[in-house]
Short mmCIF file of C-alpha atoms in Angstrom, two decimals:
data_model
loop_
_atom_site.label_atom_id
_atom_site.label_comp_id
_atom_site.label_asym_id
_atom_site.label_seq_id
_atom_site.Cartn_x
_atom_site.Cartn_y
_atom_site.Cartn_z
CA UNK A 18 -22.95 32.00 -25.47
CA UNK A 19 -20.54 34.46 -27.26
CA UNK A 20 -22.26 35.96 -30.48
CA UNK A 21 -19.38 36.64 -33.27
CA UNK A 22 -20.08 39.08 -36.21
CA UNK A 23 -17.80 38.24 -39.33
CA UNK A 24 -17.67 41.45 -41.70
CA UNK A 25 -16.21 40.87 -45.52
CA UNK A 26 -13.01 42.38 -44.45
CA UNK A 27 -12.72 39.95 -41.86
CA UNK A 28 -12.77 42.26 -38.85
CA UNK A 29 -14.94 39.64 -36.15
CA UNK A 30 -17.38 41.40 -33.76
CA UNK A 31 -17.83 39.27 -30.66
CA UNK A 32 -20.20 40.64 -28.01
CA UNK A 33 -20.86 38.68 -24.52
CA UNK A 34 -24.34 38.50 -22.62
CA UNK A 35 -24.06 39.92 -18.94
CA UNK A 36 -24.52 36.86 -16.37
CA UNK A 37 -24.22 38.94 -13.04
CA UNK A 38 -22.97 42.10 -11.76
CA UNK A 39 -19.46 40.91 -10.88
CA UNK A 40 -19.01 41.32 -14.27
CA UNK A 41 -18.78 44.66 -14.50
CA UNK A 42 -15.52 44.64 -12.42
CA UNK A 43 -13.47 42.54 -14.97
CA UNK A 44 -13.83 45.25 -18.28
CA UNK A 45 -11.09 47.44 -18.21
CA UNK A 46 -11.86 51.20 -17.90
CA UNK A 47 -10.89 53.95 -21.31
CA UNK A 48 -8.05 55.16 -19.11
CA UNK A 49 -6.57 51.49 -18.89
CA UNK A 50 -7.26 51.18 -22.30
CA UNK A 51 -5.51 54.59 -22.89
CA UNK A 52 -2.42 53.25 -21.01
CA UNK A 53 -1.60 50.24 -23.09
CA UNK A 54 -1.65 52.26 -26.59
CA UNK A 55 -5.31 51.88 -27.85
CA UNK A 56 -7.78 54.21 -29.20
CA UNK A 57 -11.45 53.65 -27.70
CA UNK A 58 -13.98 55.10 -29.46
CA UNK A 59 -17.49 55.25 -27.89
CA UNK A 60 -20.45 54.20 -29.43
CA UNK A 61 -21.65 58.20 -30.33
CA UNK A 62 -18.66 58.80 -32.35
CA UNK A 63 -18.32 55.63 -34.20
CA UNK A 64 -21.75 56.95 -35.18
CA UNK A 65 -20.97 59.96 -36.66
CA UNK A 66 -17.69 59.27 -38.21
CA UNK A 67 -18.34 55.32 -39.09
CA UNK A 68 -17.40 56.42 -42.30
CA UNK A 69 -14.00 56.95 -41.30
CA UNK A 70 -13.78 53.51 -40.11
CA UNK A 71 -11.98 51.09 -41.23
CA UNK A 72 -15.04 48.45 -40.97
CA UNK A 73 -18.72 49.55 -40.28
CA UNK A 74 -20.15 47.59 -37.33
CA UNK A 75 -23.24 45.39 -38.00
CA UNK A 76 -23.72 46.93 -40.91
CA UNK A 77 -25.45 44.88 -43.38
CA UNK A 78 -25.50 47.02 -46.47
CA UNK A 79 -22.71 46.89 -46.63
CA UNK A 80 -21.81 42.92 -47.18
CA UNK A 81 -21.57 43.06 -50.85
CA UNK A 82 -19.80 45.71 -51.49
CA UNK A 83 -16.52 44.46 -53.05
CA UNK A 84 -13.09 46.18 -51.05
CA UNK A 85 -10.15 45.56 -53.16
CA UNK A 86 -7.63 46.94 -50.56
CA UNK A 87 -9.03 44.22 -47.94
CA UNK A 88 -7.91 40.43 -48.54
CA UNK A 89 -10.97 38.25 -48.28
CA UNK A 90 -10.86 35.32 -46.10
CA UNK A 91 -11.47 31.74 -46.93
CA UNK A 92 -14.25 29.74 -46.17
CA UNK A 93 -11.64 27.34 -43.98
CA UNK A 94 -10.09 30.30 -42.57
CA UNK A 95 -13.58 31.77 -41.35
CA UNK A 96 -14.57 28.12 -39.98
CA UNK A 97 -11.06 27.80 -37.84
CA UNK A 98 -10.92 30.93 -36.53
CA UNK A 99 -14.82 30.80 -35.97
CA UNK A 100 -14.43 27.98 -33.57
CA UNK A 101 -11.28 29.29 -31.96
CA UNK A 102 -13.06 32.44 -30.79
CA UNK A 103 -16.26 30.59 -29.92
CA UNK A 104 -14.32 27.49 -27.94
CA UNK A 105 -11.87 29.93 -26.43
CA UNK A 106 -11.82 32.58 -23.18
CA UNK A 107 -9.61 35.61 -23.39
CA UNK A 108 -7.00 35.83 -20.46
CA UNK A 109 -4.34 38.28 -20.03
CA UNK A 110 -1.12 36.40 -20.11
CA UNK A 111 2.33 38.41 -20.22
CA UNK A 112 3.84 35.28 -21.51
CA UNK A 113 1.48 34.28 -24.51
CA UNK A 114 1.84 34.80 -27.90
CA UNK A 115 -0.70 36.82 -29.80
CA UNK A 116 -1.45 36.07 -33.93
CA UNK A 117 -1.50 39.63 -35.72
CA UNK A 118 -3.78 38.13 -38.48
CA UNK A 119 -6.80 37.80 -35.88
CA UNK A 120 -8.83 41.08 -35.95
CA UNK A 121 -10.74 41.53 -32.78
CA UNK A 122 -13.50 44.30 -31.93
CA UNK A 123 -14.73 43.86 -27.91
CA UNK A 124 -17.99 45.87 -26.68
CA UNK A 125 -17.26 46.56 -23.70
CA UNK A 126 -20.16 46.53 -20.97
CA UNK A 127 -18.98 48.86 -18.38
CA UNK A 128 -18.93 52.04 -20.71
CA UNK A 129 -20.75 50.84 -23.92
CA UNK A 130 -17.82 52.00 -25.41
CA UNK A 131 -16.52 49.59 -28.53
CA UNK A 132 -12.72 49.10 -28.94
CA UNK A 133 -11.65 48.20 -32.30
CA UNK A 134 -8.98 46.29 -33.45
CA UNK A 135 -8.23 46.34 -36.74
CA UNK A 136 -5.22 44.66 -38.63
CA UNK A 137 -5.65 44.70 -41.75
CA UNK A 138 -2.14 44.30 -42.88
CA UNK A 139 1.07 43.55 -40.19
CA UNK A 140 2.39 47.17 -39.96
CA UNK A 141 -1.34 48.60 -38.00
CA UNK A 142 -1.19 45.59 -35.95
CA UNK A 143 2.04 46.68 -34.71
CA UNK A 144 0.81 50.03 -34.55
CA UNK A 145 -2.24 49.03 -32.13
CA UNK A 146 -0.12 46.40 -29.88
CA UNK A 147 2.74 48.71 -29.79
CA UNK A 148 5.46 46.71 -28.09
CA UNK A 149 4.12 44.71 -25.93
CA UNK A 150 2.55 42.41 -28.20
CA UNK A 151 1.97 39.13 -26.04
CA UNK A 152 -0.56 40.53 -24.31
CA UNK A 153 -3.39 37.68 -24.98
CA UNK A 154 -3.60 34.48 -24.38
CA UNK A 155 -6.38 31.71 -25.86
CA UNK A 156 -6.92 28.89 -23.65
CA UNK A 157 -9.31 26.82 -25.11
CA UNK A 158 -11.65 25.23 -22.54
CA UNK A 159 -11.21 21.52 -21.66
CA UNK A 160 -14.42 20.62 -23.15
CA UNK A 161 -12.87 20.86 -26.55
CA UNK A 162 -10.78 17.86 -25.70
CA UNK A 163 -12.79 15.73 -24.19
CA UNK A 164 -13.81 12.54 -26.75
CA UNK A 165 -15.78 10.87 -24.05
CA UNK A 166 -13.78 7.60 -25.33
CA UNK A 167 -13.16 4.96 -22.35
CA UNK A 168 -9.59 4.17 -23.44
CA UNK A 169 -9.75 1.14 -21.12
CA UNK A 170 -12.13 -0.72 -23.56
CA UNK A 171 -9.44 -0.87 -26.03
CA UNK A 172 -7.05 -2.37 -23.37
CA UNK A 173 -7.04 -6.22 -22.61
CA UNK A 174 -7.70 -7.72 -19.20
CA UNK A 175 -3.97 -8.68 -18.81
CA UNK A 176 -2.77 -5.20 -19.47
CA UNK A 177 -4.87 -3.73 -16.62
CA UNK A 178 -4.45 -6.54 -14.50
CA UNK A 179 -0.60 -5.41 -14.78
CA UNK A 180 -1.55 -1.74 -13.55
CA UNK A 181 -3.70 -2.99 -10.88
CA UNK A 182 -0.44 -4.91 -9.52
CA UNK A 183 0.83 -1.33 -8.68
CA UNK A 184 -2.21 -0.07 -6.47
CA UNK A 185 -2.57 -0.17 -3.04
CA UNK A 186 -5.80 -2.26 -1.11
CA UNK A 187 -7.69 0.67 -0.79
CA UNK A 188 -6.98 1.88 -4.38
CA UNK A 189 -8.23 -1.83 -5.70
CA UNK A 190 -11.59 -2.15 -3.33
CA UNK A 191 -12.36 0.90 -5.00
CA UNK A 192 -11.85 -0.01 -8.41
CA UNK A 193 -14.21 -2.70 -8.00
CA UNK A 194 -16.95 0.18 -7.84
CA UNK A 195 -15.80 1.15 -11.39
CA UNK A 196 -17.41 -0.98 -13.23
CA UNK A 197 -18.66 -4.56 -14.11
CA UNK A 198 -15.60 -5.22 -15.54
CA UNK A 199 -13.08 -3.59 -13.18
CA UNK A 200 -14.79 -5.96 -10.37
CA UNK A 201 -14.21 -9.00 -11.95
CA UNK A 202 -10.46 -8.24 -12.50
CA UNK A 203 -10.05 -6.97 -9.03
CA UNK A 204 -10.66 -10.66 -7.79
CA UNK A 205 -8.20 -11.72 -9.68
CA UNK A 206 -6.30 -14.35 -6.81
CA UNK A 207 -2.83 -12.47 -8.01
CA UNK A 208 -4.12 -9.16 -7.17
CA UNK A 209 -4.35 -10.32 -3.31
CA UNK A 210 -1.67 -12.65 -3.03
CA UNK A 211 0.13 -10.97 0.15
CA UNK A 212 -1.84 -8.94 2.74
CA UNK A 213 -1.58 -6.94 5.24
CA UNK A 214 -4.66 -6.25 8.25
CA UNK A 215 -1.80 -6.04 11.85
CA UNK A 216 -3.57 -3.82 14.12
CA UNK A 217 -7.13 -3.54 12.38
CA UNK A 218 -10.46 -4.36 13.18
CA UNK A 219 -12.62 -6.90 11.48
CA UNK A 220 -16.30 -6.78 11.07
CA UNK A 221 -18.43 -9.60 10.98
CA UNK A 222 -17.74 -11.82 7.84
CA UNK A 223 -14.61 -9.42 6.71
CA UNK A 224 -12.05 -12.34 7.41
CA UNK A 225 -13.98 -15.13 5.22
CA UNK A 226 -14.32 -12.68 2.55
CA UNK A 227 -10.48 -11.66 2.66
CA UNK A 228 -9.36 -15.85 2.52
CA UNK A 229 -12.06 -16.00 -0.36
CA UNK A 230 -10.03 -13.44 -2.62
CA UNK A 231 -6.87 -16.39 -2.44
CA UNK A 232 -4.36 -14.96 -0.02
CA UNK A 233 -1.35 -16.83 0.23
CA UNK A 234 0.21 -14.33 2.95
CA UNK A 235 -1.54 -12.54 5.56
CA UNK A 236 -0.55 -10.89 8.33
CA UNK A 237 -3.12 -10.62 11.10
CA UNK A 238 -1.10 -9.62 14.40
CA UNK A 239 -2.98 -7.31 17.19
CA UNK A 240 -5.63 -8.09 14.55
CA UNK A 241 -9.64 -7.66 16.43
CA UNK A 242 -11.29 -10.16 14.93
CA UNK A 243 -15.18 -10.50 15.44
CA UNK A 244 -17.71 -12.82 14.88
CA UNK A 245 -18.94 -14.25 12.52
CA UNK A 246 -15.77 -14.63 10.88
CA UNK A 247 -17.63 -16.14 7.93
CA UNK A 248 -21.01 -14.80 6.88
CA UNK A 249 -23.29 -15.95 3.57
CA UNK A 250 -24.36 -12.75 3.07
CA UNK A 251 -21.19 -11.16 1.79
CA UNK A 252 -19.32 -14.32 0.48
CA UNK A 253 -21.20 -16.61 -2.00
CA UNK A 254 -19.16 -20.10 -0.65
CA UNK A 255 -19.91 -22.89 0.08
CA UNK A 256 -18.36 -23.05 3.67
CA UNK A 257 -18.33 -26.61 4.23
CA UNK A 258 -16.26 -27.49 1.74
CA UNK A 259 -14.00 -24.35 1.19
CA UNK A 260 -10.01 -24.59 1.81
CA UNK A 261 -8.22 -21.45 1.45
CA UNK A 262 -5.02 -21.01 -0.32
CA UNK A 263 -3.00 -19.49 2.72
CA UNK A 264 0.40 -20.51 4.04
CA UNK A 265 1.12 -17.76 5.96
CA UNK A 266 -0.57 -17.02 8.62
CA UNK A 267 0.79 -14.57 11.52
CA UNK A 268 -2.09 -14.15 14.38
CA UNK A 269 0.35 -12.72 17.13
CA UNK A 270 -1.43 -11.18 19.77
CA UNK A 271 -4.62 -11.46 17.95
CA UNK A 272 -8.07 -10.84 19.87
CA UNK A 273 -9.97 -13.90 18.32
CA UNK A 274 -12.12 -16.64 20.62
CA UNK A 275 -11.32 -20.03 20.49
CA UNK A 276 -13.83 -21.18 18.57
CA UNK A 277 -14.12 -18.63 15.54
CA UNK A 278 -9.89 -19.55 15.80
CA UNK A 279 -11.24 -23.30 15.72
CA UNK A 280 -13.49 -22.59 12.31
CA UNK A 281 -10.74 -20.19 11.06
CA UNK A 282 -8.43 -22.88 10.75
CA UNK A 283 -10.38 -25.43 9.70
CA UNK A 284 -10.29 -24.15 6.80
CA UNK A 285 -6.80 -24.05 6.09
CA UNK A 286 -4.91 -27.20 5.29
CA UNK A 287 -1.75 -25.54 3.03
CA UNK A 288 -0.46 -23.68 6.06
CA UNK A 289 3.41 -23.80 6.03
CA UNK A 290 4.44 -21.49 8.91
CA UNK A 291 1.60 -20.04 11.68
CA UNK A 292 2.29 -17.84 14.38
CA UNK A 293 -0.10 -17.88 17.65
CA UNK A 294 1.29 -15.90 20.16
CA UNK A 295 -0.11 -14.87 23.14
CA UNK A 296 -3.42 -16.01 21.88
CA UNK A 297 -6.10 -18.73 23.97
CA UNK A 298 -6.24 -21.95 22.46
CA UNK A 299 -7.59 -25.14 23.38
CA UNK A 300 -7.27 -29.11 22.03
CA UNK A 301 -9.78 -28.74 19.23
CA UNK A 302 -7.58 -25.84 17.91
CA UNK A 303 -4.24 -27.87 18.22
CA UNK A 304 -6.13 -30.81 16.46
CA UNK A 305 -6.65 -28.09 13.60
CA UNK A 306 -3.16 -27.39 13.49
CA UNK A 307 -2.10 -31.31 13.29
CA UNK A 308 -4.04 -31.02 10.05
CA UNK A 309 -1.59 -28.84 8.32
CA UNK A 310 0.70 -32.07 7.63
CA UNK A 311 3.10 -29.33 5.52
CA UNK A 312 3.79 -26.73 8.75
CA UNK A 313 7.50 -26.47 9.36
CA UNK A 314 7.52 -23.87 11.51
CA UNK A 315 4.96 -22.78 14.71
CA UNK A 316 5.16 -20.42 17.39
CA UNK A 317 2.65 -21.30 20.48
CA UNK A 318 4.67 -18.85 22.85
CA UNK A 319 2.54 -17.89 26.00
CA UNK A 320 -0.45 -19.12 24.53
CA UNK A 321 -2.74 -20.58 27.37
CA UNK A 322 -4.44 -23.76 26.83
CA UNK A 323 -2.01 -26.30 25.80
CA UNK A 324 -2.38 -29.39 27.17
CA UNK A 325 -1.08 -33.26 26.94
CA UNK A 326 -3.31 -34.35 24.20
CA UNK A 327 -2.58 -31.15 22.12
CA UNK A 328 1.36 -31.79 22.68
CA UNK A 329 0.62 -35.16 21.66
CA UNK A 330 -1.17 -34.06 18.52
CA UNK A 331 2.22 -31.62 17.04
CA UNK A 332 4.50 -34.03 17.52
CA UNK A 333 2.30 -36.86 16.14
CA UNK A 334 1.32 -35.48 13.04
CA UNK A 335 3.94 -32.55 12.35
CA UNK A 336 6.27 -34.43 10.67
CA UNK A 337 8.39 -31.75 8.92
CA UNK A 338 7.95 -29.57 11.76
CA UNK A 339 11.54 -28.09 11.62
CA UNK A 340 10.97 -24.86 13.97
CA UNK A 341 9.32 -24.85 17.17
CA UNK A 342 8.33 -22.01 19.93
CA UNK A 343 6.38 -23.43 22.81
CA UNK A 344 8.35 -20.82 25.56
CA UNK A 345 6.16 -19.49 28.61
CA UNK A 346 3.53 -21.63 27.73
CA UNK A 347 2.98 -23.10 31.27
CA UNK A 348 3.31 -27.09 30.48
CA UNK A 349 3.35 -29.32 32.81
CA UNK A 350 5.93 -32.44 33.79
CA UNK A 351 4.23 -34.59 32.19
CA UNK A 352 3.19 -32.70 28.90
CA UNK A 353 6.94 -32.25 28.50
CA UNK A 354 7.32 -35.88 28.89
CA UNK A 355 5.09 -36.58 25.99
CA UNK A 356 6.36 -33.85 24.10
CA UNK A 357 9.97 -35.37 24.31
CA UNK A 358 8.89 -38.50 23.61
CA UNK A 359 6.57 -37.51 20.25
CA UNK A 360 8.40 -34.96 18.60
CA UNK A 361 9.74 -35.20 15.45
CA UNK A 362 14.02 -36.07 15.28
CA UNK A 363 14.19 -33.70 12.42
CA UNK A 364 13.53 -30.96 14.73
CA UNK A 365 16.65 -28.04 14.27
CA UNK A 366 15.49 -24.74 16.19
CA UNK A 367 13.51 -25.25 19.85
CA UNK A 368 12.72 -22.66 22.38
CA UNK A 369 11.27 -24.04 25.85
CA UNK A 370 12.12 -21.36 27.82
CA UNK A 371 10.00 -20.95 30.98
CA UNK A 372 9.44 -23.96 32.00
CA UNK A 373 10.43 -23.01 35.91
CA UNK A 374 9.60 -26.09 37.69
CA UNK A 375 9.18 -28.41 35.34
CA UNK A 376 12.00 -28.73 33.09
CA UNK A 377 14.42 -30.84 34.43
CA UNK A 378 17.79 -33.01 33.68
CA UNK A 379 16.04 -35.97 32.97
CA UNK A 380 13.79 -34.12 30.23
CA UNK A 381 16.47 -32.56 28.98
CA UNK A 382 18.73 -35.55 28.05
CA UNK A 383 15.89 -37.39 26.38
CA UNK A 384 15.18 -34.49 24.28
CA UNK A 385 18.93 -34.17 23.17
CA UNK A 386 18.36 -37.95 22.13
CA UNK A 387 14.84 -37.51 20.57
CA UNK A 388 16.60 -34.46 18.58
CA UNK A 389 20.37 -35.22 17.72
CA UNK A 390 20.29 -32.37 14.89
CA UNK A 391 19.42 -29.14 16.92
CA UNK A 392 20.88 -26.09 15.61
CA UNK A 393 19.33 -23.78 18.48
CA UNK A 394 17.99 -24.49 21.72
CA UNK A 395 16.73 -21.48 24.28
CA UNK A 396 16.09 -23.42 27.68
CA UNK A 397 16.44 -20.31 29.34
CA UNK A 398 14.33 -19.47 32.78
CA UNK A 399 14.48 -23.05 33.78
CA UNK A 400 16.44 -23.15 37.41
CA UNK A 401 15.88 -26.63 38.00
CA UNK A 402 18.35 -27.69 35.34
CA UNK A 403 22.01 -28.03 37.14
CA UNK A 404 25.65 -28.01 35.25
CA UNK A 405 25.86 -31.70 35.61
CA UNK A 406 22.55 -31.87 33.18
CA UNK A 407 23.79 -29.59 31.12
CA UNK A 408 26.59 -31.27 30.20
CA UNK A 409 24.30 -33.39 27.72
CA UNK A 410 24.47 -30.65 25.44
CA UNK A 411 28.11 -31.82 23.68
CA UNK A 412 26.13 -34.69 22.32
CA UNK A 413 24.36 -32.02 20.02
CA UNK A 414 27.38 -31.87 17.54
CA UNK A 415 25.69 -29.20 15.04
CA UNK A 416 24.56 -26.83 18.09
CA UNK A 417 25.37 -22.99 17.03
CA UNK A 418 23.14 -21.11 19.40
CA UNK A 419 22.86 -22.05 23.59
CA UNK A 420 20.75 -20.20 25.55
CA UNK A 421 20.60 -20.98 29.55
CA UNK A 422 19.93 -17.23 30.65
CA UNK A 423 18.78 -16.86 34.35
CA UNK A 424 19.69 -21.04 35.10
CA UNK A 425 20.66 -20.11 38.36
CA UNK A 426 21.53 -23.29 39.77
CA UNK A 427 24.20 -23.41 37.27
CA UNK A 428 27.99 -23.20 37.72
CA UNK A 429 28.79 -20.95 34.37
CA UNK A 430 32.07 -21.01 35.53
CA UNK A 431 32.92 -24.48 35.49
CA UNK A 432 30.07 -24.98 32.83
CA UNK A 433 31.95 -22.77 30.54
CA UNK A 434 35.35 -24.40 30.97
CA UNK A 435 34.30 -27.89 30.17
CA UNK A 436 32.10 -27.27 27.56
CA UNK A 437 33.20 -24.50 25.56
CA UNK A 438 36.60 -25.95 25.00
CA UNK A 439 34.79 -29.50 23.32
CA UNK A 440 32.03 -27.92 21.35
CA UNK A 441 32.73 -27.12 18.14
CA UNK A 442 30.18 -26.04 16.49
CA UNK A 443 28.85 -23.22 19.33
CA UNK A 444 29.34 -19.41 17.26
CA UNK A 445 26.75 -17.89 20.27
CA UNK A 446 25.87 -18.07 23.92
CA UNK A 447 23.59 -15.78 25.93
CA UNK A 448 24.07 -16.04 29.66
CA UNK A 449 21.39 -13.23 30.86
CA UNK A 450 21.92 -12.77 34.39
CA UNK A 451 24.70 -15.12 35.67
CA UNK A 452 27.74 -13.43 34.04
CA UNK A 453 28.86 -9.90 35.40
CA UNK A 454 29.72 -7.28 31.61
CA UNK A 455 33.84 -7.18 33.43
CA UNK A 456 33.55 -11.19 33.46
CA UNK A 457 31.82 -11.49 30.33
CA UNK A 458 34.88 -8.89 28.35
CA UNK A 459 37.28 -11.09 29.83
CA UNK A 460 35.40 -14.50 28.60
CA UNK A 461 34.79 -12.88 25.20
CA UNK A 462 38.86 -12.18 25.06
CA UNK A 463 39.54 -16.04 26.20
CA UNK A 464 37.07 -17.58 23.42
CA UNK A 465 37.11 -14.79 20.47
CA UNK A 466 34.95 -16.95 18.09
CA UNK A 467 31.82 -17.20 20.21
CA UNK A 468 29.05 -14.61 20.48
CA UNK A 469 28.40 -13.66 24.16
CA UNK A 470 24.22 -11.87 24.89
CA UNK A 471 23.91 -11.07 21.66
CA UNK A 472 20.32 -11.35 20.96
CA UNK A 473 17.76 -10.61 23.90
CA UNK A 474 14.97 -11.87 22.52
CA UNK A 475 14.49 -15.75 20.98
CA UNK A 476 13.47 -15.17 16.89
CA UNK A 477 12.65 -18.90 17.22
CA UNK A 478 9.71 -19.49 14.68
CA UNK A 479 8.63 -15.57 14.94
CA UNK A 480 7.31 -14.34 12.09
CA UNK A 481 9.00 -10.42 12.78
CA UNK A 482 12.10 -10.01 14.56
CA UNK A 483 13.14 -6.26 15.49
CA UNK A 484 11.09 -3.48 14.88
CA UNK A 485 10.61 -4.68 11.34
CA UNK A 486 6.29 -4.99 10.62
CA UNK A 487 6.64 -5.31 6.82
CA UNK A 488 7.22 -8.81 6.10
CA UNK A 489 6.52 -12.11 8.29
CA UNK A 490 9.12 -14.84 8.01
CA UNK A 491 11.17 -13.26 5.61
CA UNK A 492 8.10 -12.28 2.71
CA UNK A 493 6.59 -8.71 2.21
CA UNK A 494 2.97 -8.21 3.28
CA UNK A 495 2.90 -5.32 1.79
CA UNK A 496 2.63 -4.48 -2.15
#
């Protein structure tokens, strides 16, 4: 701690304690002092001549002797510049401004020498900074500003649940370390509305306590999900009776077993749009997904496990099932058969692609008459469909997309001729693998209004189409 004399004439004393011996480096030497203008005066000859000084160092006889040619200083002037000195570190700064009224005397501790500056009016202040007169600089150290004052006590639970809206995940599970009250707003169900976990890795329990916080929008694709997916420990619910808020769900590619899948959703029962690609299901899990009465759009491509009862199930109880992806998925004759015969007529976009030796004419026209209002319809990789079958397709008179890529056993050309010239409503048609690119420029010229291979991959009922991983169906995951 600095000790500060204050003499009558107001000339302050301040004298540092050593701490260490790097110290000694950081006092500058007589000859620096020499170079920048000012007189240093060791401690021998302000002995013998200290009568000649302007003010007489911790000298204490000489306190009451009255000065008339030195201006006393106030109580309030002593007290400010008292706490300046004593809150403040001396730096040299080019750039700072220096107050001539501030008399300063520095012992320093590399040569005991004393330098002494005295200002007693504005002309020897000049005199002793010469021109260079920003040559200190007073930073006063942070501790002078710190109130210890939390000013998020005087803020109300809706204004920081506004700047919480702005943070990441990670920022907000760390704010619930905060404090007591920082945790309960973090659970706030807006806070966690949309979410994003594509490509992570769950522990056990992690994916009960994420539906717990009230997603509405979660996005779990290449998602490794283990078990168990709900654990007591680490969510206080009642499991039994718990439904979770979510209505969209994307588990694309997902590593999850049937039966934590099984639990997973049977606890969901608002589920709007749900995505299961490539992932192993079974009946019990289709029975789950009957449940959600609201679903209007699914995506079962190249899942494994679907079978005549499950088909049965969708098209029993999905009634407002408007989207539907059930490509590669390996059905049999007569699961199509049931399928065409239990789906819902308001049915608008199917893909059935793959079906390589089951999908035939017959199926096909009783699907055109079980769904009238088809908008899109991929049957594509399904060779045992001919051009005669095909031919069913004018009856769909709001059709805009037709998809019959690698139908070998098809005859585009005469195909093309009959029914491109009485559709209507047809804008695109992808015909992978039967059309050469010179045939296809010269059928693009002949029908200008129709879009020829445009899109390679069916976006039937996905929830990402592209290279786009931000948003599923259309809504951000992501904050």
């Amino acid at each position: 701690m600095s000790q500060i004399n204050l003499n009558r004439n107001g000339t302050i004393a301040r004298k540092r304690k050593r701490q260490n011996s790097d110290c000694e480096n950081t006092h500058l030497s007589d000859k620096m002092w020499e170079e920048l203008g000012l007189h240093v005066i060791t401690e021998e000859e302000n002995t013998e001549n200290s009568n000649k000084l302007p003010v007489k160092l911790n000298s204490m006889e000489n306190v009451n002797k009255k000065d008339d040619d030195v201006k006393e200083i106030s109580d309030s002037k002593e007290e400010e510049l008292d706490v300046t000195l004593e809150n403040s570190k001396l730096v040299r700064c080019p750039l700072a401004p220096v107050s001539t009224n501030q008399k300063i005397v520095q012992q320093s501790k590399s040569d005991n020498s004393v330098v002494s500056l005295s200002s007693n009016s504005n002309n020897t202040a000049n005199e002793l900074f010469a021109s260079n007169q920003d040559w200190f600089l007073y930073r006063t150290n942070r501790a002078c500003f710190e109130t210890k004052v939390d000013h998020f006590s005087r803020l109300s639970d809706e204004i920081i649940l506004h700047i919480f809206k702005w943070l990441p995940k990670k920022a907000l599970t760390r704010c619930c370390f905060v404090c007591t009250r920082f945790n309960k707003i973090v659970h706030t169900d807006i806070l966690w509305t949309r979410l994003d976990l594509g490509g992570k890795s769950l522990k056990k329990g992690a994916l009960g306590n994420v539906i717990t916080r009230g997603v509405v929008i979660l996005r779990l694709a290449q998602a490794d999900i283990h078990e168990p997916i709900f654990d007591d420990e680490i969510s206080n619910v009642d499991w039994e009776e718990y439904h979770s808020k979510l209505q969209y769900l994307d588990l694309s590619m997902a590593t999850i077993s049937e039966s934590a899948l099984e639990l997973f959703l049977s606890k969901c029962r608002k589920l709007k749009k749900l995505s299961l690609e490539h992932v192993k299901i079974n009946e019990d899990v289709l029975v789950e997904i009957g449940a959600n009465s609201q679903i209007d759009s699914l995506n079962l491509t190249m899942c494994e496990g679907i079978t005549q009862i499950g088909v049965q199930v969708i098209g029993i109880r999905l009634k407002n099932l408007r989207c539907l992806n059930i490509s590669w998925t390996n059905l049999t004759q007569r699961a199509l058969e049931i399928f065409v015969q239990y789906i819902t007529p308001e049915l608008l976009r199917l893909n059935i692609a793959g079906c390589r030796t089951t999908m035939t004419d017959q199926i096909l026209a009783a699907l055109v008459d079980r769904c009238p209002k088809l908008v899109e319809l991929d049957i594509s990789d399904c060779p045992k469909l001919t051009t005669e079958g095909l031919k069913v397709l004018l009856k769909l008179k709001s059709l805009e997309y037709l998809s019959i890529s690698r139908c070998y056993t098809v005859d585009v050309p005469a195909f093309l001729t009959t029914f491109l010239k009485d559709s209507t409503s047809l804008l695109y048609l992808d015909v992978f693998g039967l059309i050469r690119d010179e045939n296809l420029q010269v059928l693009a010229a002949t029908f200008p209004k129709i879009g020829f291979n445009k899109f390679v991959h069916s976006s039937v009922a996905r929830p990402t189409v592209g290279t786009r991983r931000t948003s599923i169906w259309g809504l951000r995951t992501r904050d």
